[in-house]
Amino acid sequence: MSAPVLRVLEAHARTYRRTWMGSVVTTFLNPILFLLAMGVGLGALVDRGVGGAALGGFGYLEFLAPGLLAATAMQTAAADSAFPVRARIKWVKTYHAALATPVSARDLVVGHLCWVALRLVLAASVFALVMTAFGATGPAGGALAVLPAVLTGMAFAPPITAIAAGGSSDYGLSSLFRFGIVPLFLFSGTFFPISQLPAPLQPVAVVTPLWHGVELARAAALGSAPAWPPLAHGAYLVAWLLVGAAVAVRVFDRKLVR
């Protein structure tokens, strides 16, 4: 990691030291409450109804927790890559000031993505501990599920960073969450298998990164067989990461340098 990237990473860490309390609820508390309400409360009713037969032989809490882990990673990455990036470019112009130093547009993108990765590791690790405490998975399964969760978040961070940097309307980012992140959260396999979706919508769910992350996290936590080979799921997420990062660098260069 180059010195300029480390400086960008340090700047993010210094900012977070002053603002971390604002992210505690959305990053840590909300997912835990969701797990309690949906997994423990609703899960008891689901298990008495359709039971594990419709969920691959697992209880609803076991089915839900890994999916919610991946979905939380998506939300964390989106929250860190949307309005904060727009603010540093359009409102407070932190990135413009950084370019007056030896930091390049590429360094800004890489540093931002490294920071998002650190945040995802922290958030996913805490959630995995909670999963284990509730008996949704074993310690090994919880630890293994952290990696696909982080990879899921990193598949979303670069394209959202590019959108935030390149757009001019603040309403566009609100629409991204309203019509993008929220539907993905609800309909990408987190709460129920996508086989329960109407047939025309199932291919749409398959092309979303979150479905692949949910499948990987569930396989890691429960030892179940994912819909695709694990390497195929992982390669799909890595492709989103790499292509999104390349696009983000180009957008930053066009917006800040040229």
XYZ file of N, CA and C in Angstrom:
774
model
N 0.849 -1.192 0.000
C 0.000 0.000 0.000
C 0.886 1.243 0.000
N 0.643 2.154 -0.923
C 1.502 3.324 -1.066
C 1.274 4.320 0.062
N 2.251 5.207 0.248
C 2.153 6.223 1.297
C 0.949 7.141 1.101
N 0.648 7.618 -0.126
C -0.548 8.458 -0.290
C -1.842 7.745 0.099
N -1.946 6.459 -0.246
C -3.147 5.706 0.133
C -3.246 5.608 1.652
N -2.125 5.379 2.314
C -2.128 5.331 3.780
C -2.563 6.657 4.373
N -2.178 7.753 3.754
C -2.577 9.077 4.239
C -4.091 9.263 4.086
N -4.634 8.803 2.972
C -6.086 8.880 2.779
C -6.798 8.024 3.817
N -6.284 6.836 4.052
C -6.862 5.938 5.047
C -6.803 6.564 6.438
N -5.689 7.196 6.747
C -5.543 7.865 8.044
C -6.547 8.998 8.186
N -6.782 9.739 7.111
C -7.753 10.835 7.159
C -9.151 10.314 7.454
N -9.519 9.204 6.833
C -10.825 8.597 7.115
C -10.911 8.167 8.580
N -9.843 7.577 9.098
C -9.846 7.120 10.490
C -9.970 8.294 11.454
N -9.283 9.383 11.161
C -9.368 10.567 12.024
C -10.788 11.133 12.025
N -11.409 11.156 10.868
C -12.787 11.637 10.790
C -13.724 10.725 11.569
N -13.511 9.421 11.451
C -14.386 8.467 12.124
C -14.260 8.565 13.640
N -13.091 8.926 14.121
C -12.909 9.091 15.570
C -13.842 10.156 16.119
N -14.215 11.127 15.291
C -15.105 12.200 15.743
C -16.576 11.902 15.460
N -16.846 10.965 14.578
C -18.235 10.768 14.131
C -18.756 9.350 14.353
N -17.986 8.489 15.029
C -18.339 7.074 15.103
C -19.679 6.825 15.780
N -20.071 7.684 16.727
C -21.312 7.439 17.460
C -22.527 7.482 16.535
N -22.433 8.290 15.468
C -23.561 8.388 14.547
C -23.806 7.128 13.746
N -22.811 6.244 13.676
C -22.963 5.024 12.880
C -23.230 3.792 13.730
N -23.228 3.937 15.031
C -23.398 2.768 15.898
C -24.758 2.119 15.681
N -25.809 2.945 15.632
C -27.162 2.398 15.505
C -27.340 1.695 14.169
N -26.978 2.371 13.064
C -27.213 1.790 11.740
C -26.301 0.601 11.463
N -25.074 0.645 11.966
C -24.114 -0.412 11.649
C -24.252 -1.624 12.557
N -24.523 -1.397 13.830
C -24.512 -2.500 14.789
C -25.888 -2.803 15.389
N -26.585 -1.771 15.878
C -27.810 -2.019 16.635
C -28.972 -2.450 15.744
N -29.190 -1.749 14.628
C -30.312 -2.098 13.753
C -30.275 -3.554 13.277
N -29.132 -4.048 12.773
C -29.110 -5.457 12.344
C -29.395 -6.437 13.474
N -28.905 -6.119 14.674
C -29.145 -7.010 15.808
C -30.629 -7.030 16.162
N -31.270 -5.851 16.156
C -32.704 -5.791 16.427
C -33.491 -6.539 15.350
N -33.059 -6.398 14.093
C -33.694 -7.130 13.004
C -33.574 -8.630 13.239
N -32.398 -9.068 13.662
C -32.175 -10.492 13.908
C -33.074 -10.989 15.031
N -33.229 -10.166 16.064
C -34.100 -10.546 17.173
C -35.556 -10.636 16.734
N -36.032 -9.580 16.056
C -37.444 -9.519 15.692
C -37.811 -10.560 14.647
N -37.007 -10.627 13.577
C -37.342 -11.513 12.469
C -36.895 -12.956 12.728
N -35.687 -13.104 13.249
C -35.147 -14.447 13.421
C -35.714 -15.174 14.620
N -35.790 -14.474 15.754
C -36.270 -15.119 16.979
C -37.785 -15.031 17.081
N -38.335 -13.808 16.902
C -39.781 -13.639 17.032
C -40.558 -14.290 15.905
N -40.398 -13.772 14.691
C -41.092 -14.337 13.530
C -40.613 -15.752 13.231
N -39.336 -16.009 13.505
C -38.781 -17.325 13.209
C -39.501 -18.445 13.933
N -39.936 -18.177 15.167
C -40.658 -19.209 15.917
C -41.961 -19.579 15.216
N -42.640 -18.575 14.654
C -43.883 -18.840 13.930
C -43.616 -19.579 12.622
N -42.554 -19.171 11.915
C -42.215 -19.829 10.651
C -41.871 -21.290 10.889
N -41.095 -21.548 11.933
C -40.679 -22.923 12.213
C -41.872 -23.808 12.578
N -42.888 -23.200 13.196
C -44.090 -23.984 13.518
C -44.980 -24.171 12.296
N -44.757 -23.329 11.270
C -45.554 -23.426 10.053
C -44.870 -24.284 9.013
N -44.194 -23.620 8.057
C -43.519 -24.384 7.000
C -42.314 -25.126 7.534
N -41.697 -24.594 8.611
C -40.555 -25.270 9.215
C -39.346 -25.317 8.307
N -38.451 -26.233 8.637
C -37.188 -26.294 7.919
C -37.285 -26.907 6.540
N -38.410 -27.545 6.223
C -38.519 -28.218 4.928
C -38.353 -27.245 3.773
N -38.879 -26.026 3.921
C -38.793 -25.032 2.854
C -37.492 -24.246 2.898
N -36.684 -24.471 3.926
C -35.464 -23.683 4.115
C -34.222 -24.565 4.117
N -34.265 -25.644 3.414
C -33.106 -26.517 3.320
C -32.828 -27.300 4.581
N -33.844 -27.463 5.425
C -33.659 -28.218 6.653
C -33.190 -27.395 7.831
N -33.101 -26.074 7.671
C -32.637 -25.201 8.743
C -33.809 -24.448 9.353
N -33.657 -24.061 10.631
C -34.620 -23.175 11.248
C -34.534 -21.789 10.633
N -35.582 -20.986 10.862
C -35.607 -19.674 10.207
C -34.489 -18.767 10.717
N -34.177 -18.830 12.002
C -33.081 -18.022 12.529
C -31.769 -18.392 11.853
N -31.519 -19.679 11.693
C -30.294 -20.125 11.012
C -30.278 -19.677 9.553
N -31.435 -19.735 8.900
C -31.528 -19.319 7.500
C -31.327 -17.814 7.363
N -31.948 -17.050 8.260
C -31.949 -15.588 8.140
C -30.607 -14.960 8.476
N -29.971 -15.414 9.548
C -28.809 -14.703 10.090
C -27.687 -14.491 9.072
N -27.229 -15.502 8.334
C -26.157 -15.251 7.364
C -26.585 -14.308 6.241
N -27.850 -14.429 5.806
C -28.336 -13.518 4.779
C -28.371 -12.091 5.272
N -28.795 -11.919 6.525
C -28.831 -10.577 7.102
C -27.422 -10.024 7.287
N -26.469 -10.896 7.556
C -25.068 -10.479 7.647
C -24.600 -9.883 6.320
N -24.875 -10.574 5.215
C -24.473 -10.067 3.898
C -25.220 -8.788 3.551
N -26.520 -8.738 3.865
C -27.309 -7.546 3.562
C -26.836 -6.347 4.380
N -26.445 -6.586 5.625
C -25.914 -5.507 6.451
C -24.613 -4.972 5.877
N -23.780 -5.863 5.348
C -22.541 -5.420 4.705
C -22.840 -4.537 3.500
N -23.844 -4.913 2.713
C -24.242 -4.080 1.580
C -24.669 -2.695 2.049
N -25.499 -2.639 3.077
C -25.994 -1.359 3.567
C -24.870 -0.502 4.140
N -23.945 -1.133 4.854
C -22.816 -0.392 5.416
C -21.958 0.206 4.315
N -21.656 -0.590 3.294
C -20.848 -0.099 2.180
C -21.556 1.021 1.438
N -22.866 0.870 1.235
C -23.627 1.902 0.534
C -23.653 3.200 1.333
N -23.859 3.085 2.644
C -23.908 4.283 3.479
C -22.575 5.021 3.492
N -21.475 4.287 3.483
C -20.154 4.918 3.512
C -19.722 5.447 2.152
N -20.357 4.983 1.076
C -19.885 5.315 -0.267
C -20.797 6.272 -1.020
N -21.921 6.623 -0.457
C -22.866 7.483 -1.172
C -22.713 8.941 -0.742
N -23.442 9.358 0.267
C -23.425 10.765 0.660
C -22.069 11.241 1.188
N -21.300 10.412 1.923
C -19.969 10.890 2.327
C -19.066 11.235 1.145
N -19.103 10.423 0.090
C -18.291 10.719 -1.096
C -18.803 11.977 -1.780
N -20.133 12.096 -1.914
C -20.703 13.296 -2.523
C -20.302 14.544 -1.729
N -20.304 14.428 -0.405
C -19.941 15.577 0.422
C -18.490 15.991 0.206
N -17.601 15.012 0.123
C -16.180 15.343 -0.024
C -15.865 15.931 -1.398
N -16.736 15.692 -2.370
C -16.512 16.242 -3.707
C -17.274 17.544 -3.914
N -18.527 17.587 -3.488
C -19.394 18.707 -3.853
C -19.557 19.738 -2.750
N -19.670 19.306 -1.504
C -20.037 20.219 -0.435
C -18.824 20.745 0.330
N -18.068 19.866 0.953
C -16.913 20.332 1.738
C -15.623 20.317 0.935
N -15.634 19.640 -0.213
C -14.509 19.630 -1.163
C -13.189 19.156 -0.530
N -13.306 18.175 0.354
C -12.107 17.599 0.964
C -11.194 16.977 -0.080
N -11.787 16.322 -1.058
C -10.973 15.663 -2.081
C -10.226 16.671 -2.948
N -10.820 17.820 -3.200
C -10.114 18.850 -3.961
C -8.857 19.290 -3.209
N -9.005 19.455 -1.892
C -7.849 19.861 -1.087
C -6.783 18.772 -1.085
N -7.212 17.515 -1.035
C -6.249 16.410 -1.004
C -5.414 16.365 -2.274
N -6.003 16.751 -3.398
C -5.274 16.703 -4.666
C -4.200 17.778 -4.764
N -4.197 18.717 -3.823
C -3.115 19.701 -3.773
C -1.857 19.114 -3.143
N -1.954 17.885 -2.654
C -0.834 17.149 -2.067
C -0.398 16.075 -3.074
N 0.570 15.241 -2.737
C 0.954 14.157 -3.662
C -0.103 13.070 -3.866
N -1.283 13.219 -3.281
C -2.353 12.235 -3.435
C -3.002 12.389 -4.809
N -3.228 11.270 -5.500
C -3.869 11.281 -6.815
C -5.331 10.856 -6.692
N -6.070 10.980 -7.792
C -7.463 10.535 -7.800
C -7.548 9.039 -7.503
N -6.624 8.276 -8.066
C -6.605 6.839 -7.801
C -6.363 6.567 -6.322
N -5.462 7.318 -5.696
C -5.189 7.136 -4.271
C -6.442 7.403 -3.443
N -7.218 8.408 -3.839
C -8.444 8.721 -3.114
C -9.424 7.554 -3.172
N -9.569 6.962 -4.350
C -10.492 5.835 -4.500
C -9.999 4.624 -3.715
N -8.725 4.291 -3.873
C -8.181 3.112 -3.185
C -8.229 3.308 -1.671
N -7.880 4.494 -1.205
C -7.932 4.766 0.224
C -9.343 4.661 0.771
N -10.292 5.196 0.017
C -11.692 5.099 0.437
C -12.136 3.645 0.514
N -11.798 2.851 -0.497
C -12.215 1.448 -0.511
C -11.538 0.651 0.603
N -10.292 0.972 0.905
C -9.616 0.310 2.030
C -10.314 0.638 3.344
N -10.745 1.882 3.475
C -11.457 2.272 4.689
C -12.798 1.539 4.789
N -13.520 1.466 3.692
C -14.783 0.726 3.690
C -14.544 -0.735 4.068
N -13.478 -1.323 3.560
C -13.167 -2.716 3.890
C -12.931 -2.890 5.387
N -12.216 -1.966 6.001
C -11.986 -2.038 7.449
C -13.294 -1.929 8.217
N -14.148 -1.008 7.782
C -15.449 -0.859 8.436
C -16.281 -2.135 8.294
N -16.206 -2.752 7.134
C -16.973 -3.973 6.907
C -16.467 -5.123 7.769
N -15.155 -5.238 7.910
C -14.589 -6.291 8.761
C -15.084 -6.123 10.193
N -15.083 -4.893 10.690
C -15.539 -4.632 12.054
C -17.022 -4.954 12.200
N -17.847 -4.423 11.298
C -19.292 -4.628 11.399
C -19.654 -6.103 11.244
N -19.044 -6.779 10.274
C -19.356 -8.190 10.047
C -18.893 -9.059 11.209
N -17.762 -8.729 11.802
C -17.255 -9.520 12.930
C -18.180 -9.410 14.132
N -18.651 -8.192 14.410
C -19.586 -8.008 15.523
C -20.875 -8.779 15.264
N -21.383 -8.679 14.044
C -22.625 -9.385 13.711
C -22.428 -10.894 13.810
N -21.276 -11.395 13.368
C -21.010 -12.831 13.444
C -20.978 -13.307 14.897
N -20.431 -12.491 15.778
C -20.435 -12.841 17.200
C -21.857 -12.935 17.735
N -22.708 -11.990 17.316
C -24.104 -12.017 17.755
C -24.813 -13.249 17.198
N -24.570 -13.563 15.921
C -25.132 -14.781 15.324
C -24.775 -16.008 16.146
N -23.515 -16.096 16.516
C -23.044 -17.249 17.281
C -23.689 -17.289 18.657
N -23.813 -16.114 19.286
C -24.415 -16.050 20.613
C -25.872 -16.504 20.595
N -26.583 -16.224 19.504
C -27.984 -16.629 19.390
C -28.140 -18.068 18.905
N -27.050 -18.741 18.630
C -27.119 -20.123 18.195
C -27.482 -20.308 16.739
N -27.352 -19.239 15.933
C -27.667 -19.348 14.508
C -26.580 -20.082 13.741
N -25.393 -20.143 14.301
C -24.270 -20.846 13.688
C -23.248 -21.147 14.773
N -22.261 -21.954 14.458
C -21.182 -22.218 15.393
C -20.088 -21.178 15.266
N -19.116 -21.179 16.178
C -18.022 -20.199 16.096
C -17.271 -20.251 14.774
N -17.009 -21.455 14.278
C -16.288 -21.568 13.003
C -17.125 -21.024 11.853
N -18.418 -21.355 11.843
C -19.295 -20.860 10.787
C -19.421 -19.352 10.807
N -19.514 -18.776 12.010
C -19.589 -17.324 12.110
C -18.338 -16.652 11.589
N -17.181 -17.223 11.933
C -15.919 -16.646 11.458
C -15.794 -16.759 9.939
N -16.195 -17.908 9.393
C -16.101 -18.106 7.945
C -17.042 -17.181 7.184
N -18.176 -16.834 7.787
C -19.163 -16.004 7.094
C -18.726 -14.551 6.972
N -17.731 -14.147 7.754
C -17.273 -12.752 7.696
C -16.695 -12.425 6.320
N -15.907 -13.337 5.760
C -15.253 -13.064 4.476
C -16.253 -12.814 3.349
N -17.248 -13.696 3.115
C -18.211 -13.382 2.056
C -19.020 -12.127 2.324
N -19.267 -11.824 3.602
C -19.983 -10.585 3.907
C -19.157 -9.369 3.501
N -17.877 -9.383 3.846
C -16.999 -8.271 3.464
C -16.908 -8.166 1.945
N -16.794 -9.299 1.277
C -16.716 -9.294 -0.187
C -18.005 -8.748 -0.797
N -19.135 -9.051 -0.177
C -20.409 -8.509 -0.657
C -20.419 -6.991 -0.569
N -20.024 -6.473 0.582
C -19.974 -5.021 0.721
C -19.018 -4.379 -0.258
N -17.882 -5.035 -0.488
C -16.887 -4.480 -1.404
C -17.331 -4.574 -2.859
N -18.283 -5.435 -3.168
C -18.844 -5.461 -4.522
C -19.733 -4.247 -4.767
N -20.327 -3.717 -3.701
C -21.207 -2.559 -3.835
C -20.469 -1.229 -3.710
N -19.435 -1.179 -2.885
C -18.788 0.102 -2.588
C -18.260 0.831 -3.822
N -17.496 0.186 -4.729
C -16.943 0.940 -5.864
C -17.989 1.514 -6.816
N -19.003 0.732 -7.263
C -19.981 1.351 -8.159
C -20.774 2.469 -7.504
N -21.090 2.328 -6.222
C -21.817 3.400 -5.543
C -20.920 4.619 -5.377
N -19.636 4.399 -5.126
C -18.681 5.509 -5.072
C -18.647 6.248 -6.403
N -18.630 5.502 -7.501
C -18.616 6.124 -8.830
C -19.888 6.923 -9.077
N -21.030 6.377 -8.681
C -22.302 7.081 -8.860
C -22.325 8.361 -8.035
N -21.872 8.263 -6.781
C -21.870 9.434 -5.908
C -20.933 10.517 -6.423
N -19.793 10.110 -6.968
C -18.823 11.085 -7.466
C -19.270 11.721 -8.770
N -19.917 10.953 -9.616
C -20.255 11.454 -10.940
C -21.567 12.184 -11.031
N -22.482 11.935 -10.113
C -23.799 12.557 -10.187
C -23.784 13.997 -9.725
N -24.810 14.719 -10.110
C -24.926 16.125 -9.706
C -26.150 16.378 -8.845
N -27.144 15.491 -8.925
C -28.375 15.676 -8.168
C -28.338 14.862 -6.884
N -28.640 15.523 -5.779
C -28.684 14.816 -4.504
C -29.881 13.874 -4.431
N -30.918 14.169 -5.204
C -32.079 13.285 -5.218
C -31.728 11.928 -5.826
N -30.725 11.919 -6.694
C -30.324 10.661 -7.312
C -29.834 9.657 -6.292
N -29.080 10.125 -5.293
C -28.596 9.216 -4.262
C -29.734 8.714 -3.388
N -30.692 9.600 -3.090
C -31.860 9.150 -2.327
C -32.626 8.089 -3.099
N -32.751 8.287 -4.405
C -33.442 7.301 -5.241
C -32.670 5.987 -5.296
N -31.341 6.079 -5.256
C -30.520 4.867 -5.255
C -30.862 3.979 -4.068
N -31.028 4.589 -2.905
C -31.376 3.806 -1.724
C -32.828 3.339 -1.792
N -33.712 4.242 -2.217
C -35.140 3.921 -2.213
C -35.488 2.839 -3.226
N -34.904 2.932 -4.411
C -35.273 2.006 -5.485
C -34.195 0.960 -5.785
N -33.073 1.036 -5.093
C -32.001 0.081 -5.315
C -31.682 -0.738 -4.076
N -31.147 -0.083 -3.063
C -30.676 -0.796 -1.873
C -31.821 -1.465 -1.119
N -32.917 -0.749 -0.913
C -34.030 -1.329 -0.146
C -34.651 -2.534 -0.855
N -34.978 -2.458 -2.158
C -35.492 -3.663 -2.825
C -34.505 -4.831 -2.812
N -33.216 -4.540 -2.976
C -32.229 -5.619 -2.900
C -32.246 -6.265 -1.518
N -32.323 -5.444 -0.489
C -32.364 -5.942 0.883
C -33.539 -6.900 1.079
N -34.670 -6.569 0.464
C -35.887 -7.345 0.688
C -36.006 -8.574 -0.206
N -35.481 -8.502 -1.438
C -35.831 -9.515 -2.433
C -34.640 -10.259 -3.028
N -33.504 -10.272 -2.347
C -32.326 -10.969 -2.885
C -31.977 -12.225 -2.108
N -32.950 -12.801 -1.443
C -32.724 -14.063 -0.752
C -32.410 -13.943 0.718
N -32.437 -12.735 1.259
C -32.127 -12.561 2.676
C -33.197 -13.185 3.557
N -34.455 -12.909 3.259
C -35.553 -13.317 4.134
C -36.260 -14.582 3.671
N -36.134 -14.917 2.408
C -36.764 -16.125 1.873
C -36.027 -16.517 0.596
N -36.082 -17.776 0.206
C -35.402 -18.188 -1.031
C -35.980 -17.454 -2.233
N -35.131 -17.107 -3.187
C -35.631 -16.377 -4.353
C -36.536 -17.250 -5.214
N -36.575 -18.540 -4.950
C -37.512 -19.412 -5.671
C -38.959 -19.061 -5.349
N -39.178 -18.303 -4.265
C -40.521 -17.865 -3.903
C -40.938 -16.607 -4.653
N -40.017 -15.962 -5.345
C -40.353 -14.793 -6.152
C -41.098 -15.226 -7.408
N -41.879 -14.317 -8.015
C -42.459 -14.632 -9.328
C -41.360 -14.993 -10.315
N -41.638 -15.931 -11.191
C -40.618 -16.448 -12.113
C -39.886 -15.357 -12.892
N -40.567 -14.297 -13.390
C -39.834 -13.268 -14.142
C -38.827 -12.488 -13.298
N -39.024 -12.457 -11.974
C -38.134 -11.687 -11.108
C -36.930 -12.487 -10.626
N -36.988 -13.792 -10.718
C -35.881 -14.597 -10.212
C -34.564 -14.335 -10.937
N -34.544 -14.216 -12.283
C -33.274 -13.870 -12.944
C -32.747 -12.502 -12.544
N -33.658 -11.571 -12.226
C -33.225 -10.242 -11.775
C -32.478 -10.364 -10.455
N -33.009 -11.188 -9.547
C -32.338 -11.391 -8.262
C -30.975 -12.031 -8.448
N -30.863 -12.942 -9.413
C -29.607 -13.667 -9.623
C -28.488 -12.745 -10.088
N -28.807 -11.707 -10.849
C -27.747 -10.826 -11.356
C -27.306 -9.799 -10.318
N -27.987 -9.709 -9.194
C -27.591 -8.746 -8.168
C -26.450 -9.312 -7.327
N -25.487 -8.490 -6.957
C -24.389 -8.985 -6.115
C -24.860 -9.527 -4.768
N -25.935 -8.945 -4.220
C -26.347 -9.362 -2.882
C -26.755 -10.828 -2.853
N -27.455 -11.305 -3.869
C -27.857 -12.717 -3.876
C -26.641 -13.625 -3.787
N -25.595 -13.298 -4.528
C -24.380 -14.111 -4.502
C -23.727 -14.046 -3.117
N -23.731 -12.857 -2.509
C -23.172 -12.733 -1.171
C -23.969 -13.497 -0.138
N -25.293 -13.446 -0.251
C -26.156 -14.192 0.666
C -25.906 -15.693 0.540
N -25.806 -16.171 -0.694
C -25.553 -17.597 -0.911
C -24.213 -18.020 -0.303
N -23.187 -17.205 -0.503
C -21.865 -17.532 0.044
C -21.860 -17.489 1.566
N -22.467 -16.449 2.141
C -22.486 -16.316 3.599
C -23.261 -17.463 4.233
N -24.364 -17.834 3.605
C -25.178 -18.935 4.140
C -24.415 -20.260 4.059
N -23.722 -20.465 2.944
C -22.935 -21.695 2.799
C -21.811 -21.750 3.826
N -21.162 -20.604 4.073
C -20.059 -20.566 5.034
C -20.549 -20.792 6.457
N -21.678 -20.170 6.800
C -22.169 -20.250 8.174
C -22.819 -21.589 8.488
N -23.511 -22.167 7.510
C -24.312 -23.368 7.771
C -23.732 -24.633 7.165
N -22.734 -24.479 6.291
C -22.194 -25.644 5.618
C -23.105 -26.187 4.542
N -24.041 -25.364 4.070
C -24.975 -25.795 3.029
C -24.350 -25.608 1.655
N -24.964 -26.193 0.653
C -24.468 -26.069 -0.720
C -25.089 -24.842 -1.369
N -24.287 -23.890 -1.855
C -24.848 -22.711 -2.524
C -25.410 -23.070 -3.888
N -26.173 -22.147 -4.465
C -26.800 -22.402 -5.768
C -25.762 -22.569 -6.869
N -24.693 -21.789 -6.815
C -23.581 -21.902 -7.757
C -22.372 -22.444 -7.008
N -21.338 -22.904 -7.716
C -20.081 -23.233 -7.032
C -19.551 -22.004 -6.292
N -19.002 -22.176 -5.099
C -18.527 -21.021 -4.330
C -17.579 -20.110 -5.104
N -16.683 -20.693 -5.903
C -15.754 -19.860 -6.670
C -16.486 -18.997 -7.685
N -17.582 -19.502 -8.240
C -18.356 -18.719 -9.206
C -19.024 -17.533 -8.518
N -19.612 -17.776 -7.346
C -20.190 -16.670 -6.577
C -19.111 -15.633 -6.247
N -17.972 -16.111 -5.751
C -16.894 -15.201 -5.382
C -16.360 -14.423 -6.567
N -16.196 -15.098 -7.707
C -15.688 -14.424 -8.903
C -16.647 -13.341 -9.369
N -17.940 -13.595 -9.242
C -18.927 -12.592 -9.646
C -18.803 -11.335 -8.785
N -18.635 -11.529 -7.486
C -18.482 -10.385 -6.584
C -17.173 -9.648 -6.844
N -16.097 -10.384 -7.081
C -14.806 -9.748 -7.377
C -14.891 -8.943 -8.668
N -15.634 -9.449 -9.647
C -15.794 -8.715 -10.905
C -16.474 -7.372 -10.667
N -17.506 -7.349 -9.837
C -18.154 -6.082 -9.492
C -17.173 -5.143 -8.800
N -16.355 -5.687 -7.914
C -15.363 -4.877 -7.206
C -14.362 -4.265 -8.176
N -13.786 -5.066 -9.046
C -12.725 -4.585 -9.930
C -13.256 -3.619 -10.986
N -14.366 -3.980 -11.615
C -14.933 -3.095 -12.639
C -15.416 -1.792 -12.001
N -16.069 -1.907 -10.854
C -16.538 -0.709 -10.165
C -15.402 0.202 -9.751
N -14.298 -0.380 -9.275
C -13.141 0.427 -8.874
C -12.534 1.145 -10.070
N -12.430 0.450 -11.205
C -11.879 1.078 -12.410
C -12.749 2.244 -12.862
N -14.062 2.051 -12.820
C -14.976 3.131 -13.203
C -14.871 4.293 -12.218
N -14.788 3.982 -10.926
C -14.687 5.038 -9.917
C -13.433 5.882 -10.111
N -12.313 5.246 -10.436
C -11.075 5.999 -10.678
C -11.252 6.939 -11.865
N -11.882 6.470 -12.926
C -12.104 7.314 -14.102
C -13.020 8.487 -13.769
N -14.060 8.226 -12.993
C -14.988 9.293 -12.621
C -14.293 10.319 -11.734
N -13.526 9.864 -10.757
C -12.782 10.786 -9.895
C -11.821 11.629 -10.722
N -11.132 10.987 -11.648
C -10.174 11.715 -12.476
C -10.881 12.785 -13.308
N -12.031 12.432 -13.877
C -12.769 13.397 -14.696
C -13.347 14.523 -13.847
N -13.820 14.185 -12.656
C -14.510 15.169 -11.823
C -13.542 16.095 -11.095
N -12.394 15.564 -10.702
C -11.498 16.322 -9.829
C -10.250 16.849 -10.520
N -9.815 16.204 -11.587
C -8.524 16.551 -12.181
C -8.689 17.291 -13.499
N -9.494 16.775 -14.384
C -9.594 17.365 -15.721
C -10.455 18.615 -15.726
